[in-house]
């Protein structure tokens, strides 16, 4: 674990190019104080999760210290119980195409509820890597006790040249047209989606009728070229966060609705920031040496496993960014507003109001075994550590009992056979033994000792208790 550095550097890189028009704009030092203040509780939870994972995978403190001549086997009781959990929890999400069921609130919402259900299920099944998302979510919650989703939205559009119809409108006094306009108006109010599918000349004629009160008939007289923006990507994103990368407001007391800020730490590069589509600033002011993952003294991020490799070119050099999502009194009137800010090292590269329409933090927290007054949960491993230790100790005792025996070896009394007859015995031929010696006592064939019935009983009882607990 990286040693925590609680010192906040107030000598920050100037960010004149990134000053929102707010009355009470937070400084980078203010944001860092929140981040560093929450690190104590964050690091305490990280230690707990690492302990649970060590017993799950038999690493670290859970690994048995080898002793010469003794067994160091440790059955993975917690892992065995977790493997049973994975399939049971994944199957409901992966075995059906209709994960979301949208129910209407009122009679008029029935059509919209069906459409929303179709859209949600289509996005979950086709726009997301459903199998990987569900597997990551299930394994993270079972292994670590806390599941944190980071939600987002991808949107991309491009300019395209389209052919638009040229429509001319002719006034008319035909009663049939008046009746038709009344029907179209009723369709617009009751079924707006069907109204949007009408030909443009029909909708245009209705719009003019609504503005002027004079019925008109629309007719397409030609086409014209125009430039429009076409949406090519418009879909949700969901990411299962690493527990080390999320620092949460410790004052929320387990209530996600009371979280005042969340800091998401992630590894990135200048090329990735420019490609993300977010309007980042001051990228040329970043000090690459102090922003690299290995130079961070106050963060425990899940960096790449091969830390010996580093890109030499500046666009691909890896660096650690901190994304602050929270609420701040930016107008100085005592009311907080949701904001987002990102910094790398001592350089602020983004600060704006929360871009999401719901104005909420883009994080969802799920506790596997809820803990009172805590946003974090506990895994099954917290309940099974003692059982795993007992099963391991008894198993090692049984293995030592059998492994240290001389099973299969044969011992001879020194005067039972002479040299010639001993060679015949070893060759499998008939031999002659000393008539004054009982061969049943002179020749001993060693066997495994009987294991006391209490040892298998202890293993079985602890396995049964582990199954009952989970």
Coordinates of C-alpha atoms in Angstrom, one line a residue:
X1 CA 0.0 0.0 0.0
X2 CA 1.3 3.5 -0.9
X3 CA 2.2 5.6 2.1
X4 CA -0.4 8.3 2.6
X5 CA 0.7 11.9 2.1
X6 CA -1.8 14.2 3.9
X7 CA 0.1 17.4 2.8
X8 CA -1.8 19.5 0.3
X9 CA 0.3 21.6 -2.0
X10 CA -1.1 25.1 -2.3
X11 CA 1.5 26.2 -4.9
X12 CA -0.8 25.2 -7.8
X13 CA -0.3 25.7 -11.5
X14 CA -2.2 28.8 -12.7
X15 CA -5.5 28.1 -14.4
X16 CA -6.5 31.4 -15.8
X17 CA -7.9 29.6 -18.9
X18 CA -10.3 27.6 -16.6
X19 CA -12.3 30.1 -14.5
X20 CA -16.1 29.5 -14.7
X21 CA -18.3 32.6 -14.3
X22 CA -19.2 31.8 -10.7
X23 CA -19.3 34.0 -7.7
X24 CA -17.7 31.5 -5.4
X25 CA -15.5 29.3 -7.6
X26 CA -13.7 26.5 -5.6
X27 CA -9.9 26.5 -5.8
X28 CA -7.9 23.3 -6.5
X29 CA -6.7 23.5 -2.9
X30 CA -10.3 23.3 -1.7
X31 CA -11.0 20.2 -3.8
X32 CA -7.8 18.6 -2.7
X33 CA -8.6 19.2 1.0
X34 CA -11.9 17.2 0.5
X35 CA -10.0 14.4 -1.2
X36 CA -7.2 14.2 1.3
X37 CA -9.6 14.4 4.3
X38 CA -11.6 11.4 3.0
X39 CA -8.4 9.3 2.4
X40 CA -8.2 8.1 6.0
X41 CA -11.6 6.4 5.9
X42 CA -10.9 5.2 2.3
X43 CA -7.6 3.6 3.2
X44 CA -9.2 1.9 6.2
X45 CA -11.7 0.2 3.9
X46 CA -9.0 -0.6 1.4
X47 CA -7.1 -2.6 4.1
X48 CA -10.3 -4.5 4.9
X49 CA -11.0 -5.4 1.3
X50 CA -7.4 -6.5 0.8
X51 CA -7.6 -8.7 3.8
X52 CA -10.8 -10.4 2.4
X53 CA -9.2 -10.8 -1.0
X54 CA -6.1 -12.4 0.6
X55 CA -8.2 -15.1 2.3
X56 CA -10.1 -15.6 -0.9
X57 CA -7.0 -16.2 -3.0
X58 CA -4.7 -17.5 -0.2
X59 CA -2.2 -14.7 -0.6
X60 CA -0.5 -12.3 1.8
X61 CA -1.4 -12.9 5.4
X62 CA -3.6 -15.8 4.6
X63 CA -0.8 -17.8 3.0
X64 CA 0.6 -20.5 5.3
X65 CA 4.3 -20.0 6.2
X66 CA 6.2 -23.1 4.9
X67 CA 7.9 -25.2 7.5
X68 CA 10.5 -27.8 6.4
X69 CA 9.0 -31.3 6.5
X70 CA 5.5 -30.0 7.2
X71 CA 2.5 -29.4 4.9
X72 CA 1.6 -25.9 3.8
X73 CA -1.7 -26.8 2.1
X74 CA -4.6 -24.4 2.6
X75 CA -8.0 -25.4 1.1
X76 CA -9.8 -22.4 -0.5
X77 CA -13.1 -22.7 1.4
X78 CA -14.1 -19.0 0.8
X79 CA -13.3 -19.4 -2.9
X80 CA -15.4 -22.6 -3.2
X81 CA -18.4 -20.8 -1.6
X82 CA -17.9 -17.8 -3.9
X83 CA -17.8 -20.0 -7.0
X84 CA -21.3 -21.3 -6.1
X85 CA -22.4 -17.7 -5.8
X86 CA -21.2 -16.5 -9.2
X87 CA -23.4 -18.7 -11.3
X88 CA -26.5 -18.3 -9.1
X89 CA -26.3 -14.5 -9.2
X90 CA -25.3 -14.2 -12.9
X91 CA -27.9 -16.6 -14.3
X92 CA -31.0 -14.3 -13.9
X93 CA -29.4 -11.4 -15.8
X94 CA -27.9 -13.5 -18.6
X95 CA -30.7 -16.0 -19.2
X96 CA -33.3 -13.4 -20.2
X97 CA -33.5 -10.7 -22.9
X98 CA -36.0 -8.6 -20.9
X99 CA -34.1 -7.5 -17.9
X100 CA -36.1 -4.3 -17.6
X101 CA -39.9 -4.2 -17.1
X102 CA -41.4 -0.7 -17.3
X103 CA -44.9 -0.2 -15.8
X104 CA -47.0 2.8 -16.7
X105 CA -48.1 5.2 -13.9
X106 CA -51.3 6.3 -15.7
X107 CA -53.4 5.1 -18.6
X108 CA -51.8 7.5 -21.0
X109 CA -48.3 6.2 -20.2
X110 CA -49.0 2.7 -21.5
X111 CA -47.6 3.2 -24.9
X112 CA -44.6 5.1 -23.6
X113 CA -43.8 2.4 -21.0
X114 CA -43.7 -0.3 -23.7
X115 CA -41.4 1.8 -25.8
X116 CA -39.1 2.6 -22.9
X117 CA -38.9 -1.1 -22.0
X118 CA -37.9 -2.0 -25.5
X119 CA -35.2 0.8 -25.6
X120 CA -33.8 -0.2 -22.2
X121 CA -33.6 -3.9 -23.0
X122 CA -32.1 -3.2 -26.4
X123 CA -29.4 -0.9 -24.9
X124 CA -28.6 -3.5 -22.2
X125 CA -28.4 -6.4 -24.7
X126 CA -26.7 -4.7 -27.7
X127 CA -25.0 -1.4 -26.6
X128 CA -23.2 -2.8 -23.5
X129 CA -21.0 -5.9 -23.1
X130 CA -23.7 -7.6 -21.0
X131 CA -21.8 -10.8 -20.2
X132 CA -18.6 -9.0 -19.1
X133 CA -20.6 -6.4 -17.2
X134 CA -22.7 -8.9 -15.2
X135 CA -19.7 -11.2 -14.5
X136 CA -17.5 -8.3 -13.3
X137 CA -20.4 -7.0 -11.2
X138 CA -21.2 -10.3 -9.6
X139 CA -17.6 -11.3 -8.9
X140 CA -16.8 -7.8 -7.5
X141 CA -19.7 -7.8 -5.1
X142 CA -19.2 -11.4 -3.9
X143 CA -15.4 -11.0 -3.5
X144 CA -15.2 -7.4 -2.1
X145 CA -18.6 -6.8 -0.5
X146 CA -19.1 -3.5 -2.3
X147 CA -20.0 -2.9 -5.9
X148 CA -19.6 0.6 -7.4
X149 CA -20.9 1.5 -10.9
X150 CA -19.8 4.6 -12.7
X151 CA -22.5 5.5 -15.2
X152 CA -22.2 7.8 -18.2
X153 CA -23.4 8.6 -21.7
X154 CA -21.6 8.5 -25.1
X155 CA -22.8 10.9 -27.7
X156 CA -21.3 11.7 -31.1
X157 CA -22.6 13.4 -34.2
X158 CA -21.3 14.5 -37.5
X159 CA -22.4 16.8 -40.3
X160 CA -24.2 15.3 -43.3
X161 CA -25.7 16.7 -46.5
X162 CA -29.4 15.7 -46.8
X163 CA -32.1 16.4 -49.4
X164 CA -34.9 18.4 -47.8
X165 CA -38.3 18.7 -49.6
X166 CA -39.5 22.1 -50.8
X167 CA -43.1 22.5 -49.8
X168 CA -45.6 25.1 -51.0
X169 CA -48.9 25.7 -49.1
X170 CA -52.2 26.7 -50.7
X171 CA -55.1 28.1 -48.6
X172 CA -58.4 26.3 -49.0
X173 CA -62.0 26.4 -47.8
X174 CA -62.7 22.7 -48.3
X175 CA -64.6 21.3 -45.2
X176 CA -62.8 18.0 -45.6
X177 CA -59.5 19.7 -45.0
X178 CA -60.9 21.2 -41.8
X179 CA -62.1 17.8 -40.6
X180 CA -58.7 16.3 -41.5
X181 CA -56.9 19.0 -39.5
X182 CA -59.0 18.2 -36.5
X183 CA -58.1 14.6 -36.8
X184 CA -54.4 15.4 -37.1
X185 CA -54.6 17.7 -34.0
X186 CA -56.1 14.9 -32.0
X187 CA -53.4 12.5 -33.2
X188 CA -50.7 15.0 -32.1
X189 CA -52.2 15.2 -28.6
X190 CA -52.9 11.6 -28.0
X191 CA -50.2 9.8 -30.0
X192 CA -47.3 12.2 -30.6
X193 CA -45.0 9.4 -31.8
X194 CA -47.4 8.5 -34.6
X195 CA -47.8 12.2 -35.4
X196 CA -44.1 12.5 -35.9
X197 CA -44.2 9.8 -38.6
X198 CA -46.6 11.8 -40.8
X199 CA -45.2 13.3 -44.1
X200 CA -43.5 16.7 -43.6
X201 CA -46.0 18.4 -45.9
X202 CA -48.9 17.2 -43.7
X203 CA -47.2 18.3 -40.4
X204 CA -46.2 21.6 -42.0
X205 CA -49.8 22.3 -43.1
X206 CA -51.1 21.5 -39.6
X207 CA -48.5 23.8 -38.0
X208 CA -49.5 26.7 -40.2
X209 CA -53.2 26.0 -39.5
X210 CA -52.5 26.1 -35.7
X211 CA -50.7 29.5 -36.1
X212 CA -53.1 31.2 -38.5
X213 CA -56.3 29.4 -38.2
X214 CA -56.5 29.2 -42.0
X215 CA -56.6 25.6 -43.5
X216 CA -53.9 25.0 -46.1
X217 CA -52.8 22.1 -48.3
X218 CA -49.1 21.2 -48.5
X219 CA -47.5 20.0 -51.7
X220 CA -43.9 19.0 -52.3
X221 CA -42.6 21.0 -55.3
X222 CA -38.9 20.0 -55.2
X223 CA -35.9 19.3 -53.1
X224 CA -33.0 21.3 -51.7
X225 CA -29.6 20.3 -50.2
X226 CA -29.0 21.2 -46.6
X227 CA -26.4 20.4 -43.9
X228 CA -27.6 18.7 -40.8
X229 CA -26.1 17.1 -37.7
X230 CA -26.6 13.3 -37.7
X231 CA -26.3 11.3 -34.5
X232 CA -23.9 8.4 -34.9
X233 CA -23.5 7.4 -31.3
X234 CA -26.0 7.8 -28.5
X235 CA -25.8 5.2 -25.8
X236 CA -25.2 4.7 -22.1
X237 CA -22.0 3.5 -20.5
X238 CA -21.5 1.5 -17.3
X239 CA -18.2 0.7 -15.6
X240 CA -17.5 -1.4 -12.6
X241 CA -15.0 0.6 -10.6
X242 CA -12.0 -0.7 -8.7
X243 CA -12.4 -0.2 -5.0
X244 CA -9.1 1.6 -4.8
X245 CA -10.0 4.3 -7.3
X246 CA -13.1 5.6 -5.5
X247 CA -12.8 8.0 -2.6
X248 CA -16.2 8.7 -1.0
X249 CA -17.5 11.4 1.4
X250 CA -17.1 9.8 4.8
X251 CA -19.9 11.9 6.4
X252 CA -22.8 10.3 4.4
X253 CA -23.4 7.6 7.1
X254 CA -24.2 4.9 4.6
X255 CA -26.9 7.0 2.7
X256 CA -26.0 7.5 -0.9
X257 CA -28.3 10.4 -1.2
X258 CA -26.3 12.3 1.4
X259 CA -22.9 11.9 -0.4
X260 CA -21.5 15.4 -0.9
X261 CA -18.6 14.4 -3.1
X262 CA -16.9 11.4 -4.8
X263 CA -13.4 11.5 -6.2
X264 CA -12.7 9.0 -9.1
X265 CA -9.0 8.4 -9.7
X266 CA -8.0 6.9 -13.1
X267 CA -5.0 6.4 -15.3
X268 CA -5.0 8.2 -18.6
X269 CA -2.8 10.0 -21.1
X270 CA -3.0 13.3 -23.1
X271 CA -4.1 11.4 -26.2
X272 CA -7.0 9.7 -24.3
X273 CA -8.1 13.0 -22.8
X274 CA -8.2 14.7 -26.2
X275 CA -10.1 11.7 -27.7
X276 CA -12.7 11.6 -24.9
X277 CA -14.8 14.5 -26.3
X278 CA -14.7 16.4 -23.1
X279 CA -13.5 20.0 -23.2
X280 CA -10.3 19.8 -21.1
X281 CA -8.0 22.8 -20.6
X282 CA -4.4 23.4 -19.6
X283 CA -3.2 20.1 -20.9
X284 CA 0.1 21.8 -22.0
X285 CA 0.7 22.9 -18.4
X286 CA 0.7 19.4 -16.9
X287 CA 4.1 18.4 -15.4
X288 CA 4.4 14.8 -16.7
X289 CA 7.1 13.7 -14.3
X290 CA 5.0 14.5 -11.2
X291 CA 1.7 13.2 -12.7
X292 CA 3.0 9.6 -13.5
X293 CA 1.4 6.7 -11.5
X294 CA 4.7 5.9 -9.8
X295 CA 5.1 9.5 -8.6
X296 CA 1.8 9.6 -6.8
X297 CA 2.2 9.6 -3.0
X298 CA -1.4 10.2 -1.9
X299 CA -3.4 7.8 -4.0
X300 CA -3.8 4.1 -4.3
X301 CA -5.0 3.6 -7.9
X302 CA -5.1 0.3 -9.7
X303 CA -2.3 1.0 -12.2
X304 CA -1.1 -1.4 -14.9
X305 CA 0.6 -4.6 -13.7
X306 CA 3.8 -4.1 -15.6
X307 CA 5.0 -0.9 -13.9
X308 CA 8.5 -1.2 -15.4
X309 CA 7.2 -0.2 -18.8
X310 CA 6.6 3.5 -19.7
X311 CA 5.9 5.3 -23.0
X312 CA 8.5 7.8 -24.0
X313 CA 6.4 10.0 -26.2
X314 CA 4.3 12.7 -24.4
X315 CA 0.8 11.9 -25.9
X316 CA 1.0 8.3 -24.6
X317 CA 2.7 8.9 -21.3
X318 CA 0.6 7.5 -18.4
X319 CA -0.6 9.9 -15.7
X320 CA -3.1 9.8 -12.9
X321 CA -6.1 12.1 -13.0
X322 CA -8.6 12.8 -10.2
X323 CA -12.2 13.5 -11.2
X324 CA -14.2 15.3 -8.5
X325 CA -18.0 14.9 -8.5
X326 CA -19.8 16.8 -5.8
X327 CA -21.9 19.7 -4.6
X328 CA -20.5 23.2 -4.0
X329 CA -21.9 26.7 -3.2
X330 CA -20.6 28.2 -6.5
X331 CA -23.0 31.2 -6.3
X332 CA -22.2 32.1 -2.7
X333 CA -25.9 32.1 -1.6
X334 CA -25.7 29.1 0.7
X335 CA -27.2 26.6 -1.8
X336 CA -25.0 23.9 -3.3
X337 CA -24.9 23.1 -7.0
X338 CA -23.6 19.8 -8.5
X339 CA -20.2 20.3 -10.2
X340 CA -17.4 18.3 -11.8
X341 CA -13.7 19.1 -11.7
X342 CA -10.7 17.2 -12.9
X343 CA -7.0 17.7 -12.0
X344 CA -3.7 16.1 -12.8
X345 CA -0.9 16.7 -10.4
X346 CA -1.3 20.4 -9.6
X347 CA -3.0 21.4 -12.8
X348 CA -6.8 21.9 -13.0
X349 CA -8.0 20.7 -16.4
X350 CA -11.8 20.8 -16.1
X351 CA -14.4 22.6 -14.0
X352 CA -18.0 22.9 -14.9
X353 CA -21.5 22.2 -13.6
X354 CA -22.7 18.6 -13.6
X355 CA -23.6 17.9 -17.3
X356 CA -26.1 15.1 -16.5
X357 CA -29.8 16.1 -16.6
X358 CA -30.6 14.4 -13.3
X359 CA -28.0 16.5 -11.6
X360 CA -26.9 13.5 -9.5
X361 CA -23.5 11.9 -9.0
X362 CA -22.8 9.3 -11.7
X363 CA -22.2 6.5 -9.3
X364 CA -24.3 3.7 -8.0
X365 CA -23.4 1.8 -4.8
X366 CA -24.5 -1.7 -4.0
X367 CA -23.7 -3.5 -0.8
X368 CA -23.5 -7.3 -0.8
X369 CA -23.9 -7.7 3.0
X370 CA -25.0 -4.2 4.2
X371 CA -23.2 -2.7 7.1
X372 CA -25.1 -0.2 9.3
X373 CA -24.1 3.4 8.8
X374 CA -21.6 2.5 6.1
X375 CA -21.7 2.9 2.3
X376 CA -19.5 -0.2 2.1
X377 CA -20.7 -3.8 2.5
X378 CA -19.0 -7.1 3.5
X379 CA -18.5 -10.3 1.5
X380 CA -19.1 -13.8 2.6
X381 CA -15.4 -14.1 3.3
X382 CA -15.9 -12.0 6.5
X383 CA -18.0 -14.8 7.9
X384 CA -15.9 -17.7 6.7
X385 CA -12.3 -16.7 7.7
X386 CA -12.4 -18.7 10.9
X387 CA -13.9 -21.7 9.2
X388 CA -11.2 -21.6 6.5
X389 CA -8.5 -21.4 9.1
X390 CA -9.8 -24.4 11.0
X391 CA -10.3 -26.5 7.8
X392 CA -6.8 -25.6 6.8
X393 CA -5.2 -26.5 10.1
X394 CA -7.0 -29.9 10.4
X395 CA -6.2 -30.7 6.7
X396 CA -2.5 -29.9 7.2
X397 CA -2.5 -32.2 10.3
X398 CA -4.0 -35.1 8.3
X399 CA -1.5 -34.5 5.4
X400 CA 1.4 -34.4 7.9
X401 CA 0.2 -37.6 9.6
X402 CA 0.2 -39.5 6.3
X403 CA 3.1 -37.7 4.6
X404 CA 5.5 -38.3 7.4
X405 CA 4.8 -42.1 7.6
X406 CA 7.0 -44.7 5.9
X407 CA 4.1 -46.2 3.9
X408 CA 5.3 -48.9 1.4
X409 CA 8.6 -49.4 3.1
X410 CA 9.6 -52.9 4.3
X411 CA 11.8 -53.5 7.4
X412 CA 13.8 -56.7 8.0
X413 CA 15.1 -58.0 11.2
X414 CA 18.9 -58.1 10.8
X415 CA 19.2 -61.9 11.3
X416 CA 16.0 -62.9 9.4
X417 CA 17.6 -63.5 6.0
X418 CA 21.1 -64.0 4.8
X419 CA 22.5 -62.1 1.9
X420 CA 21.6 -64.7 -0.7
X421 CA 18.0 -65.2 0.4
X422 CA 17.5 -61.4 0.8
X423 CA 18.4 -61.0 -2.9
X424 CA 15.9 -63.8 -3.8
X425 CA 13.2 -62.0 -1.8
X426 CA 13.9 -58.7 -3.5
X427 CA 13.8 -60.5 -6.9
X428 CA 10.5 -62.1 -6.2
X429 CA 11.8 -65.7 -6.0
X430 CA 11.4 -68.3 -3.4
X431 CA 13.7 -67.8 -0.4
X432 CA 14.6 -69.5 2.9
X433 CA 14.4 -67.6 6.2
X434 CA 16.0 -68.3 9.6
X435 CA 14.0 -71.1 11.2
X436 CA 14.4 -69.6 14.7
X437 CA 12.7 -66.3 13.6
X438 CA 9.0 -65.7 13.0
X439 CA 8.8 -64.0 9.6
X440 CA 5.6 -62.1 10.7
X441 CA 7.7 -60.4 13.3
X442 CA 10.9 -60.2 11.4
X443 CA 9.5 -58.6 8.2
X444 CA 7.4 -55.4 8.8
X445 CA 5.5 -53.6 6.0
X446 CA 4.7 -50.0 6.9
X447 CA 1.3 -48.6 6.2
X448 CA -0.5 -45.2 6.5
X449 CA -1.7 -44.7 10.1
X450 CA -5.4 -44.5 10.7
X451 CA -6.7 -40.9 10.8
X452 CA -8.8 -40.2 13.9
X453 CA -12.5 -39.8 13.2
X454 CA -12.5 -36.4 14.8
X455 CA -10.4 -34.9 12.0
X456 CA -12.8 -35.6 9.1
X457 CA -15.6 -34.6 11.5
X458 CA -14.1 -31.2 12.1
X459 CA -13.6 -30.6 8.3
X460 CA -17.1 -31.7 7.5
X461 CA -18.7 -29.7 10.3
X462 CA -16.9 -26.5 9.2
X463 CA -17.8 -27.1 5.6
X464 CA -21.4 -27.5 6.6
X465 CA -21.3 -24.4 8.7
X466 CA -19.8 -22.4 5.9
X467 CA -22.7 -23.6 3.6
X468 CA -25.3 -22.6 6.2
X469 CA -23.7 -19.2 6.6
X470 CA -23.8 -18.5 2.9

